[in-house]
Structure formats: structure tokens, C-alpha cells
Coordinates of C-alpha atoms in Angstrom, one line a residue:
X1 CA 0.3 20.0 5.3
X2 CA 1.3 20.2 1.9
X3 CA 5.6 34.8 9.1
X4 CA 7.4 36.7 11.0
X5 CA 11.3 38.5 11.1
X6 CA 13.0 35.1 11.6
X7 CA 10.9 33.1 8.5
X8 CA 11.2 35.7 6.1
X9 CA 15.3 36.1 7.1
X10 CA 15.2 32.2 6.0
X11 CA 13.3 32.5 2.5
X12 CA 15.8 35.6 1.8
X13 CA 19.3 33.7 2.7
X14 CA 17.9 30.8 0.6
X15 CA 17.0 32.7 -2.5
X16 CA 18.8 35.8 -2.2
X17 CA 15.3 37.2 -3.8
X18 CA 12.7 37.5 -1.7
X19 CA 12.4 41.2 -2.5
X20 CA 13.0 41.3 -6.2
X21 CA 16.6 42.1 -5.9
X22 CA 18.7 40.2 -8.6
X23 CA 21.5 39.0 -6.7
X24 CA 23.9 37.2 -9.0
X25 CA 24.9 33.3 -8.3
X26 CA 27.5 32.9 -11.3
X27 CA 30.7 32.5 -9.2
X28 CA 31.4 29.0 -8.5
X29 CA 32.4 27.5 -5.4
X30 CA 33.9 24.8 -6.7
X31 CA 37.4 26.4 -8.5
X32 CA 39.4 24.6 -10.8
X33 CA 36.8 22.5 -12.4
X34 CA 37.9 22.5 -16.5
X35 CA 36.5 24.8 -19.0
X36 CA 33.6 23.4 -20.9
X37 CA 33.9 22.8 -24.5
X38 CA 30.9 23.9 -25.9
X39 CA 29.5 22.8 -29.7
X40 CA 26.9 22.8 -32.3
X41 CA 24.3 20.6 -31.1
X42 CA 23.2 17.7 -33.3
X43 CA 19.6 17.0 -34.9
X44 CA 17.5 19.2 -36.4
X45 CA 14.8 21.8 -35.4
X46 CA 17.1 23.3 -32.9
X47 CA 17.3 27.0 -32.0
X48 CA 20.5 28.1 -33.6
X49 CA 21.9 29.4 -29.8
X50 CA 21.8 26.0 -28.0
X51 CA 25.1 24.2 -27.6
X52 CA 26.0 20.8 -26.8
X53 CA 28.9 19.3 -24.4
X54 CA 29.2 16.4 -21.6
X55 CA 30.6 16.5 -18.5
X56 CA 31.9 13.2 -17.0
X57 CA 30.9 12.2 -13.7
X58 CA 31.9 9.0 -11.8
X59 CA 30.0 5.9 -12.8
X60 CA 29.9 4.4 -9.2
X61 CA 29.5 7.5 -6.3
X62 CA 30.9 4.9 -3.7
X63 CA 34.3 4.9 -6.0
X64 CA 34.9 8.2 -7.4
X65 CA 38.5 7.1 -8.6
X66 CA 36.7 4.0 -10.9
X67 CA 35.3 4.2 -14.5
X68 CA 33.8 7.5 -15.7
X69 CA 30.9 7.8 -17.8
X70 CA 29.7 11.3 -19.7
X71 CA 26.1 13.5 -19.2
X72 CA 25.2 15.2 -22.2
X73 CA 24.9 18.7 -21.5
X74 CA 22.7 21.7 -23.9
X75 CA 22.8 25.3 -23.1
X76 CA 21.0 28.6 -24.3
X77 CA 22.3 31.9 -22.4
X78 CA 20.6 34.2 -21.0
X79 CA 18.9 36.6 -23.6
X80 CA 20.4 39.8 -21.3
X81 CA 23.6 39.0 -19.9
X82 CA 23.1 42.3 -17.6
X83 CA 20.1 40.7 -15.7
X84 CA 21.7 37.2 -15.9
X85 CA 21.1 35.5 -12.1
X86 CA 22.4 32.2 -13.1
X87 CA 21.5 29.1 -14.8
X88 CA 18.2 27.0 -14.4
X89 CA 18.5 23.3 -14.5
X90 CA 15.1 22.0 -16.6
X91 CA 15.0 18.4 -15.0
X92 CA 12.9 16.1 -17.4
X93 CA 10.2 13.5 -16.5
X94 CA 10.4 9.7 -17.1
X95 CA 12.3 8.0 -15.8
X96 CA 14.1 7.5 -19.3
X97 CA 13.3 10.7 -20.3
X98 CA 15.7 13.7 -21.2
X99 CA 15.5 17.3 -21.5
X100 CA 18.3 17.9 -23.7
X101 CA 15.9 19.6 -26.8
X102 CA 13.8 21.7 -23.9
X103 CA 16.2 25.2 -24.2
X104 CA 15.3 25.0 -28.1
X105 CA 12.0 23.6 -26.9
X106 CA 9.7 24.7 -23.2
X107 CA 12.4 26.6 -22.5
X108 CA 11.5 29.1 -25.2
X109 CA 8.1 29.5 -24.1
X110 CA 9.2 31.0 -20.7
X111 CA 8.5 34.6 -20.5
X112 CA 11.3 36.9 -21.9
X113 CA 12.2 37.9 -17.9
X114 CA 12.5 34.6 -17.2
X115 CA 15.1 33.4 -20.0
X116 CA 16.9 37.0 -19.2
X117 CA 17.5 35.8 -15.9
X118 CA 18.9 32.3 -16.9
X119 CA 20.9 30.3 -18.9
X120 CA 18.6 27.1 -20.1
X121 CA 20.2 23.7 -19.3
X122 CA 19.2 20.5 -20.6
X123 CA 20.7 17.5 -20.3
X124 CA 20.4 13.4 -21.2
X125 CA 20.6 11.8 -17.6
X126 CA 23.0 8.9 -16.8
X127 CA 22.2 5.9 -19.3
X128 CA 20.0 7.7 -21.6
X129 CA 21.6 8.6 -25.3
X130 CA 23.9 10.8 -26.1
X131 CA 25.3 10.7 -22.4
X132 CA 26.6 7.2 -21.4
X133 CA 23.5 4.7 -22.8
X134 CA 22.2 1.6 -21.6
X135 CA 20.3 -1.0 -23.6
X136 CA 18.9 -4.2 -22.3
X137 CA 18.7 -5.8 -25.4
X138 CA 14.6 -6.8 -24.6
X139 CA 12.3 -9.0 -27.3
X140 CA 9.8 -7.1 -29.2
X141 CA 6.8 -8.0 -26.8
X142 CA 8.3 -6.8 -23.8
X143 CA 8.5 -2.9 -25.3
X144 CA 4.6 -3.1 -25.6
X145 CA 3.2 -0.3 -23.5
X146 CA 0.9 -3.1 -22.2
X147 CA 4.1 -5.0 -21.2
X148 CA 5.6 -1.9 -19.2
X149 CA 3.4 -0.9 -17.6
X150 CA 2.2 -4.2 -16.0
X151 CA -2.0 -4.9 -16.9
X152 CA -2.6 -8.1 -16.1
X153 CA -4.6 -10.9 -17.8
X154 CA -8.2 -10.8 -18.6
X155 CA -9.0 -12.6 -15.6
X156 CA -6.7 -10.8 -13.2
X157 CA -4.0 -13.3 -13.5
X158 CA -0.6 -11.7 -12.7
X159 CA 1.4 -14.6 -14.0
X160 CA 1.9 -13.2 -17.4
X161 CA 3.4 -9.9 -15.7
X162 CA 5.6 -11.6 -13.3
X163 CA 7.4 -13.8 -16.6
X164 CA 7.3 -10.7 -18.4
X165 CA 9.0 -9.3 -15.4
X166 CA 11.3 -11.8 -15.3
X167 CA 12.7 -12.1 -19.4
X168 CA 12.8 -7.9 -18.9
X169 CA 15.0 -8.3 -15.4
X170 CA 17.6 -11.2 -16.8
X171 CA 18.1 -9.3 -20.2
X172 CA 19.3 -6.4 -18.3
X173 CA 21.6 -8.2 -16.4
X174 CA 22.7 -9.9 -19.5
X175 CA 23.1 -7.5 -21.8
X176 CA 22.8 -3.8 -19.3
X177 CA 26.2 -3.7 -18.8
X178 CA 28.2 -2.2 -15.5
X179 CA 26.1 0.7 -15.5
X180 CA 22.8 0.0 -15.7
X181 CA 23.4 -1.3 -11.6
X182 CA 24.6 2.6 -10.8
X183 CA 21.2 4.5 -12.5
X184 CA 19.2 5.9 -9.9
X185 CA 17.5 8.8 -8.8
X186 CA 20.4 10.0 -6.3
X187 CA 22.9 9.4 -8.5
X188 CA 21.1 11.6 -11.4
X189 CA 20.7 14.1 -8.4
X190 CA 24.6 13.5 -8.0
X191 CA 25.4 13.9 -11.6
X192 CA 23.5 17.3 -12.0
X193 CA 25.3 18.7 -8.7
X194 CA 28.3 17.6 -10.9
X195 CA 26.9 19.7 -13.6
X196 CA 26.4 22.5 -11.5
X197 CA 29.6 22.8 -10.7
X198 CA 31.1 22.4 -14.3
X199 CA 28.8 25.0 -15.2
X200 CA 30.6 27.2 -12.8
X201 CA 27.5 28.3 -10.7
X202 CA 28.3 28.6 -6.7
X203 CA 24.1 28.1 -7.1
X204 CA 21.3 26.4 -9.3
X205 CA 17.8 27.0 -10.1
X206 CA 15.6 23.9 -10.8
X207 CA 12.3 23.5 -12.6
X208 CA 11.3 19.5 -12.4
X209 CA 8.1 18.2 -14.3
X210 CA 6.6 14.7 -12.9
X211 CA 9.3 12.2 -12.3
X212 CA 11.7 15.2 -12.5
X213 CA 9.8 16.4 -9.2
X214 CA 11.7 13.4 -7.5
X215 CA 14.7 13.9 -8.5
X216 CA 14.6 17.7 -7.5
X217 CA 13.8 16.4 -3.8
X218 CA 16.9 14.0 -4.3
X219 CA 18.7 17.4 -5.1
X220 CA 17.0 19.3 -2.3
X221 CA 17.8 16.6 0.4
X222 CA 21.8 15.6 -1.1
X223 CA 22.6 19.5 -1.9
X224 CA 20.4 21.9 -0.1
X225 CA 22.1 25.3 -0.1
X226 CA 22.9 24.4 -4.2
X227 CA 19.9 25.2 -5.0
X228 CA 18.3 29.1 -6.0
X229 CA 14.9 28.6 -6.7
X230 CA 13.0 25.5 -7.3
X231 CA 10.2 24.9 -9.3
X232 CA 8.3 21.3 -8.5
X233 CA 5.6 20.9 -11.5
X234 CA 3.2 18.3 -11.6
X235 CA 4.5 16.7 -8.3
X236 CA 4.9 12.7 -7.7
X237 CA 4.1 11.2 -4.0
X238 CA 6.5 12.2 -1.5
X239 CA 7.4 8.5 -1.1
X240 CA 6.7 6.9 -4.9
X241 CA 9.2 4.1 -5.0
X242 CA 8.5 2.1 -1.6
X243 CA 6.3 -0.3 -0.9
X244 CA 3.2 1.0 -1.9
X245 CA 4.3 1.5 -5.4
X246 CA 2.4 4.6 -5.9
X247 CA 4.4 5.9 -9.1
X248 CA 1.5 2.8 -10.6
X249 CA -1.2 3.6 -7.6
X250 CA -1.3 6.8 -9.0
X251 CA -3.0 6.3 -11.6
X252 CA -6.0 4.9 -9.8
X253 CA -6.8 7.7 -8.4
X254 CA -5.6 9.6 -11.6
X255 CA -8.3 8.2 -13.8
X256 CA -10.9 8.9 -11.4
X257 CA -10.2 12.2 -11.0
X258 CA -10.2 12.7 -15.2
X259 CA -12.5 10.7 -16.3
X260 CA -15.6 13.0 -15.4
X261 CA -14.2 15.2 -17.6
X262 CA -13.7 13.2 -20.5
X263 CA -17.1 12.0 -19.9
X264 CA -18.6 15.3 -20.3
X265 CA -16.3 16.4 -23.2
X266 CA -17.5 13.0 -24.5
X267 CA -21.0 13.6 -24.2
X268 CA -21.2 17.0 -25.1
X269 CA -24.0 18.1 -27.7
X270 CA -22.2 19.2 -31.0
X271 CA -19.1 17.3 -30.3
X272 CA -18.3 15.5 -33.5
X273 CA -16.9 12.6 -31.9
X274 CA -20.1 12.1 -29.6
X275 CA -20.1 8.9 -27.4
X276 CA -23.2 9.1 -25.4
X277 CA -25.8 11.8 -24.7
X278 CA -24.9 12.2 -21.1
X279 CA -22.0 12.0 -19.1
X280 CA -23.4 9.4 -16.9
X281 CA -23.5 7.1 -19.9
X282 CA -19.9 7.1 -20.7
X283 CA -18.2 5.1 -18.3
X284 CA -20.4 2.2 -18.1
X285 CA -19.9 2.1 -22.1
X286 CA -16.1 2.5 -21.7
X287 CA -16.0 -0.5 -18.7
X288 CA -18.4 -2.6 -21.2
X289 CA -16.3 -1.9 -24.4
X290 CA -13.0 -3.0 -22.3
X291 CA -14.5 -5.9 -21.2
X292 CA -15.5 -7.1 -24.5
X293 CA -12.1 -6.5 -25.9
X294 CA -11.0 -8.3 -22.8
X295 CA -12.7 -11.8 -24.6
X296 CA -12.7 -10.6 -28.6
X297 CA -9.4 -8.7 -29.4
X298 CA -9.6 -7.0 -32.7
X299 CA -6.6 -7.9 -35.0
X300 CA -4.4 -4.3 -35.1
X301 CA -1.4 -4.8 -38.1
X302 CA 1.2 -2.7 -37.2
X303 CA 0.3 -2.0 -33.3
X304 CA 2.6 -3.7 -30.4
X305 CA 0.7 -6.0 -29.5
X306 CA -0.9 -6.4 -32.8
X307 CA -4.5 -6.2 -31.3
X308 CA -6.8 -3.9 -29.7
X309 CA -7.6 -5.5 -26.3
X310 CA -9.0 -4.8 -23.1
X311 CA -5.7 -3.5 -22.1
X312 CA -4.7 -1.5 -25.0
X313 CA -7.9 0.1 -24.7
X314 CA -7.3 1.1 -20.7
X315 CA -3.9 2.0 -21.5
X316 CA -5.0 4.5 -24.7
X317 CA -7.5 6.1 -21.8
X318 CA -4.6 6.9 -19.7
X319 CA -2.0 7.8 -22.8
X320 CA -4.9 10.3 -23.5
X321 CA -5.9 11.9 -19.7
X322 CA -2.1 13.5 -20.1
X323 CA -3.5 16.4 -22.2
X324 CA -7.3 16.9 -22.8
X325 CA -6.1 17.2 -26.3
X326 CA -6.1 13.9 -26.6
X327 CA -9.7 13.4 -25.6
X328 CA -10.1 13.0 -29.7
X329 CA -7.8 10.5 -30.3
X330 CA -9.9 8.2 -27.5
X331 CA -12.9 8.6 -28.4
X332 CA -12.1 8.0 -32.1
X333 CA -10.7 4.8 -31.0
X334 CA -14.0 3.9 -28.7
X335 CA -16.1 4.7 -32.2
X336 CA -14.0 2.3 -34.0
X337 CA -13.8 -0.5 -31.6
X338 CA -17.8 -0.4 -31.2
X339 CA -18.0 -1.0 -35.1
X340 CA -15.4 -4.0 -34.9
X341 CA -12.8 -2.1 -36.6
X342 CA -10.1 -0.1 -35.7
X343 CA -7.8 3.0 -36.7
X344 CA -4.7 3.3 -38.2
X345 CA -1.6 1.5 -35.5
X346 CA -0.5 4.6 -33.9
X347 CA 3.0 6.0 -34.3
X348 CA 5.9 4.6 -32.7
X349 CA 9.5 5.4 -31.7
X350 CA 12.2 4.0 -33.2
X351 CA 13.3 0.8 -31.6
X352 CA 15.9 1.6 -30.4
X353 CA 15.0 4.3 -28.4
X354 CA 12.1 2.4 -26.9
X355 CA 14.8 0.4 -25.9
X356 CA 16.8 2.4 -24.3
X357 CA 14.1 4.8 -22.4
X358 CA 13.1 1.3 -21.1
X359 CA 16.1 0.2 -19.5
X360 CA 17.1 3.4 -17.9
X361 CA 12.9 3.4 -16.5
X362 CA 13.3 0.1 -15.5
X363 CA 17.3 0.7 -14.0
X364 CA 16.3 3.5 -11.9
X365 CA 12.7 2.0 -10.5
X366 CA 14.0 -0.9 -9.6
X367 CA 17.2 0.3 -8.0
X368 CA 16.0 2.8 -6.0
X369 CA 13.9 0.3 -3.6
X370 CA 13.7 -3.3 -3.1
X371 CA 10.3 -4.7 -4.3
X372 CA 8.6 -8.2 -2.9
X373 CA 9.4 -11.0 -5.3
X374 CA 6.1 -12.7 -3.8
X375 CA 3.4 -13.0 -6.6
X376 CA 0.5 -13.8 -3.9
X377 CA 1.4 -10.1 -2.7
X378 CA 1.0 -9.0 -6.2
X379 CA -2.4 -11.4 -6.7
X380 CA -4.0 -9.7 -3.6
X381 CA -3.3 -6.5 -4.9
X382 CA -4.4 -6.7 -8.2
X383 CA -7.7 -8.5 -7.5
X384 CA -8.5 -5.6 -4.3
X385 CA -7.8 -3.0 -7.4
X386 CA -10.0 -4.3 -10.1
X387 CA -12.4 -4.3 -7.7
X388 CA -12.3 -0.8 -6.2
X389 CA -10.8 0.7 -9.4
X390 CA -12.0 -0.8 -12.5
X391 CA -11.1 1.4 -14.9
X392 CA -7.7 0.5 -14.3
X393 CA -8.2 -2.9 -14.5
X394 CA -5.4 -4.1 -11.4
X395 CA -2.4 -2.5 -13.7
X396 CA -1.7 -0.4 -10.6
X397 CA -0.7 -3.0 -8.4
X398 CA 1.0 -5.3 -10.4
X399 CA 4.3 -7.0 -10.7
X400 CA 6.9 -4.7 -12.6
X401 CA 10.7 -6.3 -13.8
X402 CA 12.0 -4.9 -10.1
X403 CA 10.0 -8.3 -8.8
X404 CA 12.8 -10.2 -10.4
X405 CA 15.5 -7.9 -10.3
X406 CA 18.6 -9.4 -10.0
X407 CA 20.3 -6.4 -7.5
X408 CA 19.8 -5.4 -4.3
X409 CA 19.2 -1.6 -3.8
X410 CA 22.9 0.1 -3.0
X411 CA 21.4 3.1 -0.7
X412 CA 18.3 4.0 0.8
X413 CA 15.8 5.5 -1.0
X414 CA 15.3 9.4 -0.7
X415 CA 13.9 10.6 2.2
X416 CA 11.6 13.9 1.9
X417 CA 12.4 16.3 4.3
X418 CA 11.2 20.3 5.8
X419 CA 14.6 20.8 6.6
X420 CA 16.3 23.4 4.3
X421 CA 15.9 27.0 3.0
X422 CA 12.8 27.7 1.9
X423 CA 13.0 28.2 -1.5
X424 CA 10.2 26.0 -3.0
X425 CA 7.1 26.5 -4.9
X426 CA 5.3 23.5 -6.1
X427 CA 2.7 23.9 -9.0
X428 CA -0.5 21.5 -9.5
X429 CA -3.2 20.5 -11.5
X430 CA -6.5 19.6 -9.9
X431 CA -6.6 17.0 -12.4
X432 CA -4.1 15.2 -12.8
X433 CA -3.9 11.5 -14.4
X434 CA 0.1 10.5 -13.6
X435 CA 0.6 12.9 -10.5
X436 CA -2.4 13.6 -8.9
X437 CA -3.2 16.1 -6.7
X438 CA -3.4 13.2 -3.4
X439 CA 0.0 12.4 -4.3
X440 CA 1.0 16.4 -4.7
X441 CA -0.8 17.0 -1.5
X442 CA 1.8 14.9 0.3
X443 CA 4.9 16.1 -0.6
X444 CA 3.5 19.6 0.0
X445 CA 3.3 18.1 3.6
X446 CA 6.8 16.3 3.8
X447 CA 8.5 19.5 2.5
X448 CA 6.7 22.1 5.5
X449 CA 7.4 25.5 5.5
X450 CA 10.4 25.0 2.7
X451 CA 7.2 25.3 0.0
X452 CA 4.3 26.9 -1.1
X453 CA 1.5 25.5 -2.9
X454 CA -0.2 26.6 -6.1
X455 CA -2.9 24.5 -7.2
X456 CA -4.8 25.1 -10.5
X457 CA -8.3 24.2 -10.8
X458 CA -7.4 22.1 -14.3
X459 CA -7.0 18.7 -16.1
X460 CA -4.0 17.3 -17.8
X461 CA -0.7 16.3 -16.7
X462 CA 2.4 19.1 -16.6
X463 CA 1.0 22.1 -15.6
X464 CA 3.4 25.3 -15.9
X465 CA 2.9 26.6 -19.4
X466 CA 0.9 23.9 -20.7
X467 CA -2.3 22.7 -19.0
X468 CA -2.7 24.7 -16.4
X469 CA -4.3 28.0 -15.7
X470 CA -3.0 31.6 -16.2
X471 CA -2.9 32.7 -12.4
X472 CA -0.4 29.5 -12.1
X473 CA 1.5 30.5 -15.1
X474 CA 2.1 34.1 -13.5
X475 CA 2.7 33.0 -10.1
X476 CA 5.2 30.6 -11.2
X477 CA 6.8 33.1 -14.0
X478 CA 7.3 36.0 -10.8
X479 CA 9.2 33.7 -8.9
X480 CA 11.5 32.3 -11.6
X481 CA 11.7 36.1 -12.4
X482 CA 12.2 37.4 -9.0
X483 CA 11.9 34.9 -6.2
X484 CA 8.7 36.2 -5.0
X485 CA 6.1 33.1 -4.4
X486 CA 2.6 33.9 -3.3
X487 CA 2.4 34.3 0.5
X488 CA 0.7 31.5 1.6
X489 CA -0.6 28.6 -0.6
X490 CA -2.6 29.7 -3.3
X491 CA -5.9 28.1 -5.6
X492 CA -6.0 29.3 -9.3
X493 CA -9.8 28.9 -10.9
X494 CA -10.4 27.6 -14.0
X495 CA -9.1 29.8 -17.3
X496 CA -12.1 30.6 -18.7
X497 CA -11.5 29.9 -21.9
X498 CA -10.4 26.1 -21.1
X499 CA -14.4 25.5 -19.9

């Protein structure tokens, strides 16, 4: 899956770097475009540098004369002008997320060669406040993360789902607007080449994290020689909207791969939130606690839904696999639930964020790739998963709102390629609840020799400066820094002082 005069010839015409030579990528190609107007960013905890503008981009691709919409746009220069290479496009996760804090935020915990070389660019993709917004106006219920993501009933019904599905699909279309049918994953790849070129830069560099993964292989495959360097960090499937659904199947595998080590974390002598004294004993206590959840709920004031159930339960373990971390939090609520009781309702979002993360999540999955409308597909599914996969209890398989959609995809979905320059290097966990390394493993397959692989023997979901392991970090920062990737596909071990 996922060299000689000729290869090497490639790599350096792609990323004018192979040898450490800083060849700068700030003329633009595209003369003419209007001078930015760059401002003080709003909120607070910002780094004083970053600055805020849009950039309007077409609303419909197939009309570029129609209505207009606006990308919010955040900026931090490079820190040394004279070893400036260009700018570096930090492409968030979701979708309905946004990376328009991350100069002020990640960004600032890239090495100091790294944030010489680049300007940091953020930005709120199409739909998402401050660019352009969408809101699908949905009832309290349906923004439970139980709702969302699509657990079905006790018994493995997936009738409840497909309604949910439903009220979640016709508020859209009642209340979404023109532009919730135009969010996709090409068209955010579309709206950031638009970016580029506002920018000024004949060239980008990309680092993507999770779903932002995908939509750097939308870049890769709409704009290939646009692209400097690309970073892919905790990598989706190569194919994670078609039929298989396996942005959800995912996270069967993903739980299985994490929960041994939650299991031994949890069992570990001297571990204050102790549930068991081996780790052999932890997942039949977690599947029996779940399942008596399943048929006694514990009332939960304040929590959406207002009880802890089966589901909430499953979903927490997942919420909490992201970022060992949050091993605490889980096991804190596993000690409550066992004594009847239950913590204080966790924090939420405001509303109105909820809702509008939601409808640009539920925009963009559902229009990037017809789904079957058939609940006896979705049935057969669920009940094959709860048996092979029970700790996540058929949720993988089930009905989302795109069973009900009222569209029709407008384009075929993207369509991973090895054709390109050579100019990728992709960045794993071992462990890895939302992208797993299965998934990873393919798109290091579909891309060829365009990528190298660095896998880090570690748990937790976005790997690059946060849960991975220093040999990643390093490899990753060197070819930010100088284009230089490791020469062949490379396995970091365990930091040592992560266990």
C-alpha cells in the first residue's frame, strides 16, 4: 500500500524542497485578484498578530456569476519574513468545525522554524459562523449527541433513528436556506483554492487533522500543482462517505483498538479512579453497566437527553478514547452510574452553535453521497454490528438524516488518486478511536508513491503535536520546515514517558 533519478526529480518539482532549499511560493498566479482588507479579529484570548477578513467565493461552483457568499479568513505572518516560503492552510476537522482561532491556537505550538517559514491561515468553512452560516432551525432533542450520531434503541430498533433522521432532514430544507444544498467537501476544497489565490500565493501548504484529511484529498485531486507540502493528520478512509458509511464504521474498529488501553489505565494498581483489578475485568463490567442503563436510565437534570442511558454511556466511552486524558472523566462516570447516581451534566455549547455545527455536519455528509433510504438495509446492519461489535452498540451502521435527505448529490464524490506530485506525508496514531489506523492504511494505499507514512505507536485521536510521539512530531516538523520526509514509511515507538 498505504528511488531513483526520475522519482526524486518528481518529489523536487512538487515541493521545490526536497533538499532543504527554501524556495519561495509567494508570487501568485492568479493577478488581479483585490487586496485583502485585513482587521482586528473578534473574541477574546487571541494572539494580538492574527487578523481577520473574508473572501467571497461563489455560492453555487456550477454558476460562478449567481449569489456570493463570504469565508472568514484569520492570518498570523510568518515570525521571519526573510525565511518566509509561503502560507500554510490549517484545514480543521468536523465536518462543522473551523479553524479560524488555530494561528492564536495549534498554530503557536509549531516549532519556531516552522511558523518562520509560514504565514498561519485559518478560516470558518462555507456555512459555518462568521463566514456565510446555516441553521436548520432543529428541536432540542435532535442536537443530543445521542441523536447525531445515530445509537439505536435498546433493542436494536432503528425506527427511532430513521424519524429522527427524518424531523433533522425536513428542518433543513425548511429552514437551511439556498446554501445549505451547495456545502460539500469539494466545494470547501473549491473555496480554499479561492483563498489561495486571494492570499496571493502561486502555491499552498496544507496541514488537515481528521475530517480535514478529506478535504485535503478533495484539494489534492481538484488542484494538484496548488499545493507545497501537505500534511494528512489523523487520516479518514480513503472512501468515507460511500456506501459503507465508514466515517460511523470507524468507530467499530476505533473502540476496539482503544479500549485495551483504557482497560489497563482502568485497572491499574494506585489509580484513584480504579474500576477493576485486572484489565480483563473491565470490559465485561463496561458491556454489563450499558446494558443496565439500557433498561434503568438514571434521571440526569441538565444533560441532553436528561438521563444517563445505555447510549449516553457508549457515546461518553467514545467522547473520551479522543485523548487518554479523558480516561478520568469515564471512569468517574462508570463509578457513579454503579452507585445509581450520577455527576454533574457536562458542559455544553451554546445552542446556537450546536446548531449551526450540526447543519453544516449534516449539509456536507449528506451531500457528498447518496445514502439508501431503505430501513431493512439499515436493520441488517445494525443487528450484524451489535453482534460483532458490542461495545458500539449498532450506532455504526445506523440511519443518519442523509436517509431522508431531501437532495440528490450534485457531483460525484471524491475520488482518491496516486496521480500528482509527490508531496505527501501522512501522520498516524496506532490508536486511534475516530480515524483508525485500518482506515489510515487505505488512503496510504489510494495515494501510492504521492505519500509517505509515519505511524506512531500511540492512542488518542489528532496526532501531530498532541497525542502522538516525539519521533512523529520531528519528522512532521522537518518537513513543514524543509520538505524533507523520511525515505520510506516510517514507525515511531512509544514516548516513553506516555507508558
Amino acid at each position: 500500500m498505504k528511488q531513483m533519478t526520475k522519482s526524486l526529480a518528481l518529489i523536487a518539482a512538487a515541493s521545490g524542497a526536497v533538499f532543504g532549499v527554501l524556495t519561495p511560493l509567494s508570487a501568485s498566479a492568479d493577478s488581479g485578484a483585490p487586496a485583502l482588507k485585513w482587521t482586528k479579529c473578534e473574541g477574546g484570548g487571541l494572539d494580538p498578530r492574527q487578523q481577520c477578513t473574508t473572501v467571497s467565493v461563489p455560492m453555487d461552483y456550477a454558476a460562478p456569476d449567481g449569489p456570493r457568499i463570504e469565508i472568514a479568513v484569520s492570518r498570523i505572518r510568518s515570525e521571519n519574513p526573510h525565511a518566509r516560503r509561503g502560507a500554510l492552510l490549517l484545514i480543521p476537522g468536523g465536518p462543522g468545525g473551523d479553524s479560524l482561532n488555530d494561528p492564536s491556537g495549534k498554530g503557536q505550538k509549531l516549532p519556531e522554524k516552522v511558523r518562520d517559514a509560514y504565514d498561519l491561515i485559518g478560516f470558518a468553512p462555507r456555512g459555518m459562523a462568521p463566514s456565510t452560516a446555516v441553521d436548520c432551525g432543529l428541536e432540542h432533542r435532535d442536537l443530543a449527541r445521542t441523536t447525531l450520531l445515530p445509537w439505536p434503541s435498546p433493542d436494536g430498533s432503528v425506527d427511532a433513528a430513521m424519524a429522527a433522521g427524518k424531523r433533522i432532514s425536513e428542518a433543513c430544507e425548511r429552514n437551511g436556506g439556498e446554501l445549505i444544498r451547495h456545502i460539500s467537501t469539494l466545494n470547501e476544497a473549491r473555496d480554499l483554492d479561492r483563498v489561495r489565490a486571494a492570499l496571493g500565493e502561486r502555491k499552498v501548504s496544507a496541514w488537515g487533522v481528521s475530517y480535514g484529511t478529506y478535504v485535503a484529498d478533495a484539494y489534492l485531486q481538484l488542484f494538484p500543482r496548488r499545493l507545497d507540502r501537505v500534511v494528512l493528520d489523523s487520516n479518514d478512509n480513503a472512501d468515507p462517505v460511500l456506501g459503507e458509511r465508514a466515517w460511523l464504521n470507524a468507530f467499530e474498529q476505533g473502540a476496539e483498538d482503544n479500549f485495551p488501553e483504557f482497560a489497563a489505565w482502568a485497572s491499574a494498581p494506585g489509580n484513584p479512579r480504579r474500576l477493576a483489578d485486572t484489565a480483563a475485568e473491565v470490559r465485561p463490567l463496561f458491556l454489563r453497566l450499558a446494558a443496565r442503563l439500557d433498561r434503568e436510565p438514571i434521571p440526569w437534570p441538565g444533560a441532553n437527553p436528561e438521563e444517563l442511558n445505555g447510549n449516553v454511556l457508549r457515546q461518553s466511552m467514545l467522547d473520551s478514547f479522543y485523548d487518554p486524558d479523558d480516561y478520568p472523566a469515564l471512569a468517574e462516570l462508570v463509578l457513579a452510574a454503579r452507585k445509581g447516581t450520577v455527576p454533574p451534566a457536562p458542559a455544553a455549547p451554546p445552542e446556537a452553535v450546536v446548531q449551526n455545527y450540526t447543519a453544516v455536519a449534516a449539509a456536507t455528509i449528506c451531500n457528498d453521497v447518496d445514502w439508501p433510504a431503505d430501513p431493512e438495509l439499515y436493520r441488517a446492519g445494525v443487528a450484524e454490528s451489535r453482534s460483532r461489535f458490542p461495545l458500539t452498540g449498532g450506532m455504526p451502521r445506523n440511519a443518519m438524516p442523509c436517509a431522508a435527505w431531501p437532495w440528490e448529490p450534485k457531483e460525484a464524490p471524491v475520488h482518491v488518486t496516486d496521480r500528482g506530485p509527490s508531496n505527501v506525508l501522512m501522520v498516524q496514531n496506532a490508536r486511534d478511536v475516530a480515524t483508525p489506523l485500518s482506515g489510515a492504511l487505505k488512503l496510504r494505499e489510494a495515494l501510492g508513491r504521492r505519500a509517505v507514512m509515519v505511524v506512531n505507536d500511540s492512542t488518542g485521536h489528532d496526532a501531530y503535536l498532541d497525542n502522538g510521539t516525539a519521533c512523529g512530531d520531528a519528522a512532521v516538523s522537518r518537513f513543514l520546515a524543509t520538505g524533507k520526509r523520511p525515505a520510506e514509511d516510517l514507525y515511531c515507538p512509544r514516548d516513553a514517558t506516555k507508558g
